[in-house]
CSV table of C-alpha atoms in Angstrom, one decimal:
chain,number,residue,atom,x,y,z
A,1,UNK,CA,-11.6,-1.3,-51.7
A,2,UNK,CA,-8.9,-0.7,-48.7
A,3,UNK,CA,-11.6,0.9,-46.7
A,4,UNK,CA,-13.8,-2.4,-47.5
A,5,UNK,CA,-11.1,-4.9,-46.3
A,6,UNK,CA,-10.2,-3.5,-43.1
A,7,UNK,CA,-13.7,-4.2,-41.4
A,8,UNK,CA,-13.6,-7.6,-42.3
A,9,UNK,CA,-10.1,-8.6,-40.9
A,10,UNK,CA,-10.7,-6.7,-37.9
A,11,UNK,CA,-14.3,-9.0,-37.6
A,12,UNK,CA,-12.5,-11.9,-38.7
A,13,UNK,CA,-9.9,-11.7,-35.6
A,14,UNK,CA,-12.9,-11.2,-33.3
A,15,UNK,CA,-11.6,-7.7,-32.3
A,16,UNK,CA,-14.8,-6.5,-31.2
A,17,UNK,CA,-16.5,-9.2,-29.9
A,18,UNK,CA,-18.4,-9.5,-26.7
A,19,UNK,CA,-16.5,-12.4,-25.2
A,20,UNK,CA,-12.9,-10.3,-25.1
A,21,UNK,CA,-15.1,-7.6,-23.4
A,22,UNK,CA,-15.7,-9.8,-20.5
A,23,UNK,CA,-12.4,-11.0,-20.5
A,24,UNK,CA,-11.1,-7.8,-20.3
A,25,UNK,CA,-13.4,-6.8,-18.1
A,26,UNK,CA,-13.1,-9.7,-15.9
A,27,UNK,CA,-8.8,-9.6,-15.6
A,28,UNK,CA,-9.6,-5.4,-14.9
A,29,UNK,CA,-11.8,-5.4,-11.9
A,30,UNK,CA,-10.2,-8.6,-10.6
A,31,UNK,CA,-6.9,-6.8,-10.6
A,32,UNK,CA,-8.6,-3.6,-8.8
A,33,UNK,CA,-10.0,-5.4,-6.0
A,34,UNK,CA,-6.7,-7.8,-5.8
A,35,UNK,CA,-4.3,-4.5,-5.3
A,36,UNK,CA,-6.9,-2.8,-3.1
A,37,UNK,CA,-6.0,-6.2,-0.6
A,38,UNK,CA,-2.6,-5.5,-0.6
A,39,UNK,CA,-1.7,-2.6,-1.0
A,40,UNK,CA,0.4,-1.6,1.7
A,41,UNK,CA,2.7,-4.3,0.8
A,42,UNK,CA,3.2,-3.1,-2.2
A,43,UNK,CA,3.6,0.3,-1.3
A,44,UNK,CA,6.8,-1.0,1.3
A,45,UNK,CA,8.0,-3.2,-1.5
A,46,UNK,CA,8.2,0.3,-3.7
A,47,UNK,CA,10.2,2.4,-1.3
A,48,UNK,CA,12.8,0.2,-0.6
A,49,UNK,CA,13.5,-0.5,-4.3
A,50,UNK,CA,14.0,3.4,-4.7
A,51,UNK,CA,15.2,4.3,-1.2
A,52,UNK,CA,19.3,5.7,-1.2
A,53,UNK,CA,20.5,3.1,0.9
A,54,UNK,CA,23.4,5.5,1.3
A,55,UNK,CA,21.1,6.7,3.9
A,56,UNK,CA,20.9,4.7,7.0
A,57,UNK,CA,18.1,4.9,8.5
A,58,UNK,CA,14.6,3.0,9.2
A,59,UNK,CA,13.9,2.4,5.8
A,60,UNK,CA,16.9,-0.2,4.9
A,61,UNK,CA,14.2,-2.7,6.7
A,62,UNK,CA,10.9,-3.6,5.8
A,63,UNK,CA,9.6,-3.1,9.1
A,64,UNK,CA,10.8,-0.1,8.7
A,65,UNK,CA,9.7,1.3,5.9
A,66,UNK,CA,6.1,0.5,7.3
A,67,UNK,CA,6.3,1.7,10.6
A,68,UNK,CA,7.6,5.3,8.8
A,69,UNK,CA,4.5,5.1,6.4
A,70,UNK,CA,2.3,4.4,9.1
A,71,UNK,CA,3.4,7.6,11.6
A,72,UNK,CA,2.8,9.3,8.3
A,73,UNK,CA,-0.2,8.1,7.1
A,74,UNK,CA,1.4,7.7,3.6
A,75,UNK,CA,0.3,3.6,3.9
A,76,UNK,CA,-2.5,3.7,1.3
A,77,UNK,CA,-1.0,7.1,-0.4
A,78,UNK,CA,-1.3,6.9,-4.2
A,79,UNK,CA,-4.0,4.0,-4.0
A,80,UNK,CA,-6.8,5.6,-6.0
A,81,UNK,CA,-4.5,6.3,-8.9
A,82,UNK,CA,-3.0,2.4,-8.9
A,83,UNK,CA,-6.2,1.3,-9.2
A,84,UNK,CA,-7.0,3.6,-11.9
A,85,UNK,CA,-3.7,2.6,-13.6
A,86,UNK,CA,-4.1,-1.3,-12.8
A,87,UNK,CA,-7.7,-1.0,-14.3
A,88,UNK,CA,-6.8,0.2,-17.6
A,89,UNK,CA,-3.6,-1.2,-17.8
A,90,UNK,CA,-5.1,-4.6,-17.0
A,91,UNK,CA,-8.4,-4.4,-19.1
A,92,UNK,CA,-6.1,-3.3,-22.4
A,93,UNK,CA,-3.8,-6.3,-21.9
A,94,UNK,CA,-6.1,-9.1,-21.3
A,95,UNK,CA,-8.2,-7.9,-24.2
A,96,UNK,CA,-5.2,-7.9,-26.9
A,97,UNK,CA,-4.7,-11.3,-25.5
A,98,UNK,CA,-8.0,-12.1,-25.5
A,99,UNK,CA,-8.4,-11.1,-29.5
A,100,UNK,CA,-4.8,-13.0,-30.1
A,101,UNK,CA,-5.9,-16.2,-28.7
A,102,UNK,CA,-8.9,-16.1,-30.3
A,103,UNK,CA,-7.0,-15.8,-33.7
A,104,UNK,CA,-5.2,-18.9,-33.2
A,105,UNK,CA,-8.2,-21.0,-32.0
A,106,UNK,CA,-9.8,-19.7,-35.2
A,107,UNK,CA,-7.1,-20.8,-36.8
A,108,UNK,CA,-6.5,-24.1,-35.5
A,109,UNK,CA,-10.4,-25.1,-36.0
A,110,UNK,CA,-10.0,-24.4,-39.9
A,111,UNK,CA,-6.8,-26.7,-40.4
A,112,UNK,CA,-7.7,-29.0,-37.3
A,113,UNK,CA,-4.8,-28.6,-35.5
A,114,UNK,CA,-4.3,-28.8,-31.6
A,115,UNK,CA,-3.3,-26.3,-29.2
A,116,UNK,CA,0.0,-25.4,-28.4
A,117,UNK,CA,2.3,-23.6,-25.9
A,118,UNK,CA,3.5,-21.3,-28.1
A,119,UNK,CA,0.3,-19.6,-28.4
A,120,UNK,CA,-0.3,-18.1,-24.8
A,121,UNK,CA,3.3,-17.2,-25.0
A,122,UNK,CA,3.1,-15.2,-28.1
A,123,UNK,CA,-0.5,-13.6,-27.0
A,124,UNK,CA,1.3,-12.5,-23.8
A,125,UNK,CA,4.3,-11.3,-25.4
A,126,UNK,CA,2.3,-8.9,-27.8
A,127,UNK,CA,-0.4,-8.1,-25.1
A,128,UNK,CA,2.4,-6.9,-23.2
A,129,UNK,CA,4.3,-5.0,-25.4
A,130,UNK,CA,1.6,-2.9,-26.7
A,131,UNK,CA,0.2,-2.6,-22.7
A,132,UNK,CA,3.1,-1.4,-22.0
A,133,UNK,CA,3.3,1.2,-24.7
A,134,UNK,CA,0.0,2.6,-24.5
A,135,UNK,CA,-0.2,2.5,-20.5
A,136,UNK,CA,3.4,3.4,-19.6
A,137,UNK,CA,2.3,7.2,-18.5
A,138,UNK,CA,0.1,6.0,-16.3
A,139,UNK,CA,2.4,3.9,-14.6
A,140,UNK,CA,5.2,6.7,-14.5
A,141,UNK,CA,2.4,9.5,-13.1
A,142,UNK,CA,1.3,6.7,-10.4
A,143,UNK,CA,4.9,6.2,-9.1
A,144,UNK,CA,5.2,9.9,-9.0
A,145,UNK,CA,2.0,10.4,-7.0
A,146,UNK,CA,2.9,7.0,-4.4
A,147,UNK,CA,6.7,8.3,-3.9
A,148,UNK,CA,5.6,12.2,-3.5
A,149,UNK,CA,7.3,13.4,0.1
A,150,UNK,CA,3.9,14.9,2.2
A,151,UNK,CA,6.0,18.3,2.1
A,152,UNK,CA,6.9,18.6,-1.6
A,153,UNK,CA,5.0,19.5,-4.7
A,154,UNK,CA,1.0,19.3,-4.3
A,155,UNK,CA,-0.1,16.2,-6.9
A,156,UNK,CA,-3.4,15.2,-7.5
A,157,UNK,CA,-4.0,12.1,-6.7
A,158,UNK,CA,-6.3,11.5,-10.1
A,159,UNK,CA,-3.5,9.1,-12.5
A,160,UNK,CA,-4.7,11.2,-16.2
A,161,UNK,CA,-4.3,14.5,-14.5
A,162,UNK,CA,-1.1,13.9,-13.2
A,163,UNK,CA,-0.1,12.5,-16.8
A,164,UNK,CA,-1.4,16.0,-18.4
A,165,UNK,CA,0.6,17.7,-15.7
A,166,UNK,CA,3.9,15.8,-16.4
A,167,UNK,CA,3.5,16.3,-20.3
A,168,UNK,CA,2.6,19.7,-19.7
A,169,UNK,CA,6.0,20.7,-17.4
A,170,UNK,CA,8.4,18.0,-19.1
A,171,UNK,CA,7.0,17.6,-22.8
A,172,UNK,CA,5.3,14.6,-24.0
A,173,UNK,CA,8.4,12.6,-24.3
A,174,UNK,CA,9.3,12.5,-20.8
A,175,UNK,CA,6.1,10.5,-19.9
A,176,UNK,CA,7.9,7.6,-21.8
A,177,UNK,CA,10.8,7.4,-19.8
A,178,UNK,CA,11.8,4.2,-18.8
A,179,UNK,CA,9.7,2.5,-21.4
A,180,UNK,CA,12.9,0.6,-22.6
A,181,UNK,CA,13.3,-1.2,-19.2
A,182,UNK,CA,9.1,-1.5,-19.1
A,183,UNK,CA,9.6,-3.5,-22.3
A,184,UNK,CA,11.9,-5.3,-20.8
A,185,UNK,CA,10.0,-6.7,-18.2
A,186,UNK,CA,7.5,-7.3,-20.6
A,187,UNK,CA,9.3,-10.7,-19.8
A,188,UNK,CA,7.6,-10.9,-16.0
A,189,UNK,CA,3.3,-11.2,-17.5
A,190,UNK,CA,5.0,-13.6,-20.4
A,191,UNK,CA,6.3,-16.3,-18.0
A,192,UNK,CA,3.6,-15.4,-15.5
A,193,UNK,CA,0.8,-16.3,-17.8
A,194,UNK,CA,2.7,-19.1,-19.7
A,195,UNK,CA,3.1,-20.9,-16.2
A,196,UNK,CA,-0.2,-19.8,-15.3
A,197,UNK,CA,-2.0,-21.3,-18.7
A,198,UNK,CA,0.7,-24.7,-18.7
A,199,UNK,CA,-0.4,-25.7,-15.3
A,200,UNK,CA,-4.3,-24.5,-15.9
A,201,UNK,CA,-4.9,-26.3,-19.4
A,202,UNK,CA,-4.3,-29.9,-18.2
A,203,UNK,CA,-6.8,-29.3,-15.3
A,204,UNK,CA,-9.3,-28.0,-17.1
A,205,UNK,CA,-9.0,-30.3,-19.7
A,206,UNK,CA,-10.0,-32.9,-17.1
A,207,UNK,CA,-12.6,-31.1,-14.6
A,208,UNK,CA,-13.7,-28.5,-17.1
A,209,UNK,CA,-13.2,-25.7,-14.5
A,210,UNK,CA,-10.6,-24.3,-12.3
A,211,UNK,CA,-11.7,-24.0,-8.5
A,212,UNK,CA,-11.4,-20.6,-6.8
A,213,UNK,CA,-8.4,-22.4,-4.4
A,214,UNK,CA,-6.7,-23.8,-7.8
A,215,UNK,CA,-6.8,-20.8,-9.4
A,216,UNK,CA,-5.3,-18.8,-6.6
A,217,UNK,CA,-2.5,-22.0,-6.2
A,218,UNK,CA,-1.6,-21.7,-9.6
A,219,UNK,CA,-1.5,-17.4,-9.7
A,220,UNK,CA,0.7,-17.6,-6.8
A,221,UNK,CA,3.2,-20.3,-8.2
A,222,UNK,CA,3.6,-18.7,-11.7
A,223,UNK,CA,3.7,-15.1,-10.2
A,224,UNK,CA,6.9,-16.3,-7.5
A,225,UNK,CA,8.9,-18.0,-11.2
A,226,UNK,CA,7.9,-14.4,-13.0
A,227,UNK,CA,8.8,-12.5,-10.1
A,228,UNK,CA,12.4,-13.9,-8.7
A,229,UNK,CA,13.7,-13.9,-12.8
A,230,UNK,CA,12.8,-10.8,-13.8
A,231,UNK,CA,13.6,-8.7,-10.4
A,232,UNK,CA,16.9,-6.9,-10.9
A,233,UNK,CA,15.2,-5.2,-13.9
A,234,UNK,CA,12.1,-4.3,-11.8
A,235,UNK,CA,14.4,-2.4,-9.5
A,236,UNK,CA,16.3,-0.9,-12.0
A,237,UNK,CA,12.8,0.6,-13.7
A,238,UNK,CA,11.7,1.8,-10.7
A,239,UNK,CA,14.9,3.8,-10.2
A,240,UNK,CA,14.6,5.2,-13.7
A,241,UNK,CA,11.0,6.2,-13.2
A,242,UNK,CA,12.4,8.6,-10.6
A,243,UNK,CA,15.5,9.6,-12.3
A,244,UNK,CA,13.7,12.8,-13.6
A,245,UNK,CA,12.7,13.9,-10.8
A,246,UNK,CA,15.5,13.4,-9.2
A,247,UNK,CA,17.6,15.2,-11.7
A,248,UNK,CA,15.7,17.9,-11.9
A,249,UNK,CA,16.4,19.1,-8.4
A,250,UNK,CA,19.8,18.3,-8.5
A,251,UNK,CA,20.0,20.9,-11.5
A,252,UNK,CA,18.4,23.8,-9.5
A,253,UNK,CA,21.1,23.0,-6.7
A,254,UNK,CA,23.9,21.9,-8.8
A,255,UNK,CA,24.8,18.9,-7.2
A,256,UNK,CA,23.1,15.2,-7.1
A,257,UNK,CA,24.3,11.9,-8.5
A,258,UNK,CA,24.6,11.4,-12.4
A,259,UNK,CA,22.0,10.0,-14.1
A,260,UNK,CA,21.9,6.5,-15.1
A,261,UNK,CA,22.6,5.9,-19.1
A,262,UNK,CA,19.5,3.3,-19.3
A,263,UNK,CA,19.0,-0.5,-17.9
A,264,UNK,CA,22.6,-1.8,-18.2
A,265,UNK,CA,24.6,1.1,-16.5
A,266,UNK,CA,21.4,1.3,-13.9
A,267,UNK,CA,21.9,-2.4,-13.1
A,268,UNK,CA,25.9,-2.1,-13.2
A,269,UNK,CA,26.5,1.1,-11.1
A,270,UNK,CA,23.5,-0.7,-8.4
A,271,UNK,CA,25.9,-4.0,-7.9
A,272,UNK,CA,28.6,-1.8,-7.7
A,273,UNK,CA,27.7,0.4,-5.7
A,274,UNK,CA,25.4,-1.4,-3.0
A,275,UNK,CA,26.2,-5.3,-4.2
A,276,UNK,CA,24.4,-7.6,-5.8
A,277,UNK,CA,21.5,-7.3,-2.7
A,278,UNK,CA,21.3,-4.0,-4.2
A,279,UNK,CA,19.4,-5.7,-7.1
A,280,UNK,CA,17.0,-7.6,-4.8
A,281,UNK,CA,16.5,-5.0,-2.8
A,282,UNK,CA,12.7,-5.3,-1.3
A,283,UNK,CA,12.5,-8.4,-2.9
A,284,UNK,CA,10.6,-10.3,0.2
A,285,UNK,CA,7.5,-7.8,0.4
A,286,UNK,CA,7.5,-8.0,-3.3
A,287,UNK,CA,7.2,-11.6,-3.3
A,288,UNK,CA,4.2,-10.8,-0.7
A,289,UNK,CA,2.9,-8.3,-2.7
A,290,UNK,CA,2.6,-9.3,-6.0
A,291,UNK,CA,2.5,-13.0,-4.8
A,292,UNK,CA,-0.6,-12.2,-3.2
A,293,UNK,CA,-2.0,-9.6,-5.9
A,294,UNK,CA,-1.5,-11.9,-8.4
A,295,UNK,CA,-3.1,-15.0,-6.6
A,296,UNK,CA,-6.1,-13.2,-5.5
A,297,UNK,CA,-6.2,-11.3,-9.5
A,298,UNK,CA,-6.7,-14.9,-11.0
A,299,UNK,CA,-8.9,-16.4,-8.6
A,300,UNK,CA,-11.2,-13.4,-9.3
A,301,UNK,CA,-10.2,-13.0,-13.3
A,302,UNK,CA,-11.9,-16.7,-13.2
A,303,UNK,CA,-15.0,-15.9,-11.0
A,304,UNK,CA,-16.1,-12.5,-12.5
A,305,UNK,CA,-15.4,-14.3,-16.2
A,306,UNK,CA,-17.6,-16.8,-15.8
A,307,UNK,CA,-20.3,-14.7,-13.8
A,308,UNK,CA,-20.1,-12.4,-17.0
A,309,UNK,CA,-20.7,-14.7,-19.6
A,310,UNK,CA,-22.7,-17.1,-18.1
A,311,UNK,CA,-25.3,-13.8,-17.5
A,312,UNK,CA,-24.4,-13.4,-21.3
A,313,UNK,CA,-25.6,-16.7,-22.0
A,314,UNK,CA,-22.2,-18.1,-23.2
A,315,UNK,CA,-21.5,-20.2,-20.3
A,316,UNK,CA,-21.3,-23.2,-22.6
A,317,UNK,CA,-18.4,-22.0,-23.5
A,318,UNK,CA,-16.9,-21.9,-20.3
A,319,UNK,CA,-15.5,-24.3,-18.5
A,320,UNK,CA,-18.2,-25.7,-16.4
């Protein structure tokens, strides 16, 4: 009998169910051909949240940092495995969402209620959570291969065979590291898509459909909120995410910094050590970056979706 009732929650949520597939599908290659467009931003914006700043030297600026990555030809290092990483990482959260908002509708059209803000806050805040979770070795085998010095260990640049790599030299367990401060910023996609969806319902309530210049208007404004309240803890991941590697070669020479003791003493030792500025450090090429990424992610998340279904034959469902 337990065998019998699983199948029919798991229809009843609409788990596997051809519109979440687009969604999915849509929010994945709209976030691979957004990060292919700026890139190089992003790959400044990374370096000078994990550069020593002890160290003097062109990388305190961002002007810098890209003139550096340009002599070396390091500018568009690591960009086959992001977009690997952002395409999986991106397809698995928009279709939890997807099967999470469809719950509620279902719900709502059985005891007639209305919509309500809580529910695209809840469906990002799980979506998130379990994206995090599953995808978090990718992310930590991409930082790895886009912070790699061009005279140190030979990585491939393939995200899963990095990830098999890393498991195989530092155990299993170590490809989670930093998964507390991932969860963490969990908080970032929540507001992002809670601002996004707010200032998106109303409009399409009244025209029906979001315009390519709205959508990219309203990605870029809810992206800048998520971005500026969540940053200290975006640095402070991205210094964990390097802390093993990092440790381990201060082991073999016996020297190196101590390692942080998680998200608090990260964050703590950063303002003490280099100021508060520490803990914003590359914050105006991430503000490009994922300003950008996101706005040009959601103005193709809402062209491809509605290409998709309307080829599918569901474009009545869509906003027109």
């Amino acid at each position: 009998p337990g065998s019998s009732v699983l199948p029919v929650i798991v229809k009843g949520m609409g788990v596997f169910n051809a519109d979440n597939t687009a969604t999915a599908a849509a929010g994945s290659i709209g976030s691979v051909l957004a990060i292919s467009l700026v890139y190089p931003v992003d790959r400044v914006r990374v370096q000078l949240q994990i550069a020593n700043t002890a160290c003097k030297e062109d990388r305190s600026t961002p002007l810098g940092v890209c003139a550096r990555m340009f002599k070396e030809g390091t500018l568009y290092k690591g960009l086959y495995s992001v977009t690997q990483t952002m395409a999986v990482s991106n397809f698995v959260f928009f279709y939890i969402a997807a099967v999470i908002k469809l719950a509620f509708q279902k719900a709502r059209e059985r005891r007639g209620r209305k919509p309500s803000y809580y529910e695209p806050l809840v469906a990002s805040s799980v979506a998130g959570c379990l994206n995090m979770i599953l995808t978090e070795p990718l992310w930590r085998a991409n930082m790895i291969i886009s912070t790699a010095k061009p005279n140190g260990e030979q990585l491939s640049n393939d995200v899963f065979a990095t990830v098999a790599k890393l498991a195989q030299k530092d155990g299993v367990a170590s490809l989670w590291i930093g998964l507390g401060t991932s969860l963490l910023l969990v908080s970032n996609p929540i507001i992002q898509f809670f601002a996004y969806d707010a200032v998106k319902e109303p409009i399409v309530r009244r025209r029906k459909r979001l315009t390519g210049s709205q959508a990219f208007l309203i990605g870029a404004l809810a992206k800048t909120i998520a971005t500026i309240l969540t940053y200290p803890l975006q640095v402070a991941q991205s210094r964990l995410r390097m802390q093993k590697a990092k440790k381990d070669k201060a082991e073999s020479n016996g020297d190196g910094p101590t390692p942080y003791q998680g998200v608090g003493d990260c964050m703590i030792r950063i303002a003490q050590q280099e100021g508060i500025a520490g803990l914003f450090a590359g914050m105006g090429p991430k503000l490009v970056a994922t300003v950008l990424n996101a706005a040009f992610m959601f103005f193709f998340y809402e062209k491809i979706e509605y290409a998709i279904k309307k080829s599918m034959g569901r474009n009545k469902k869509l906003p027109q």
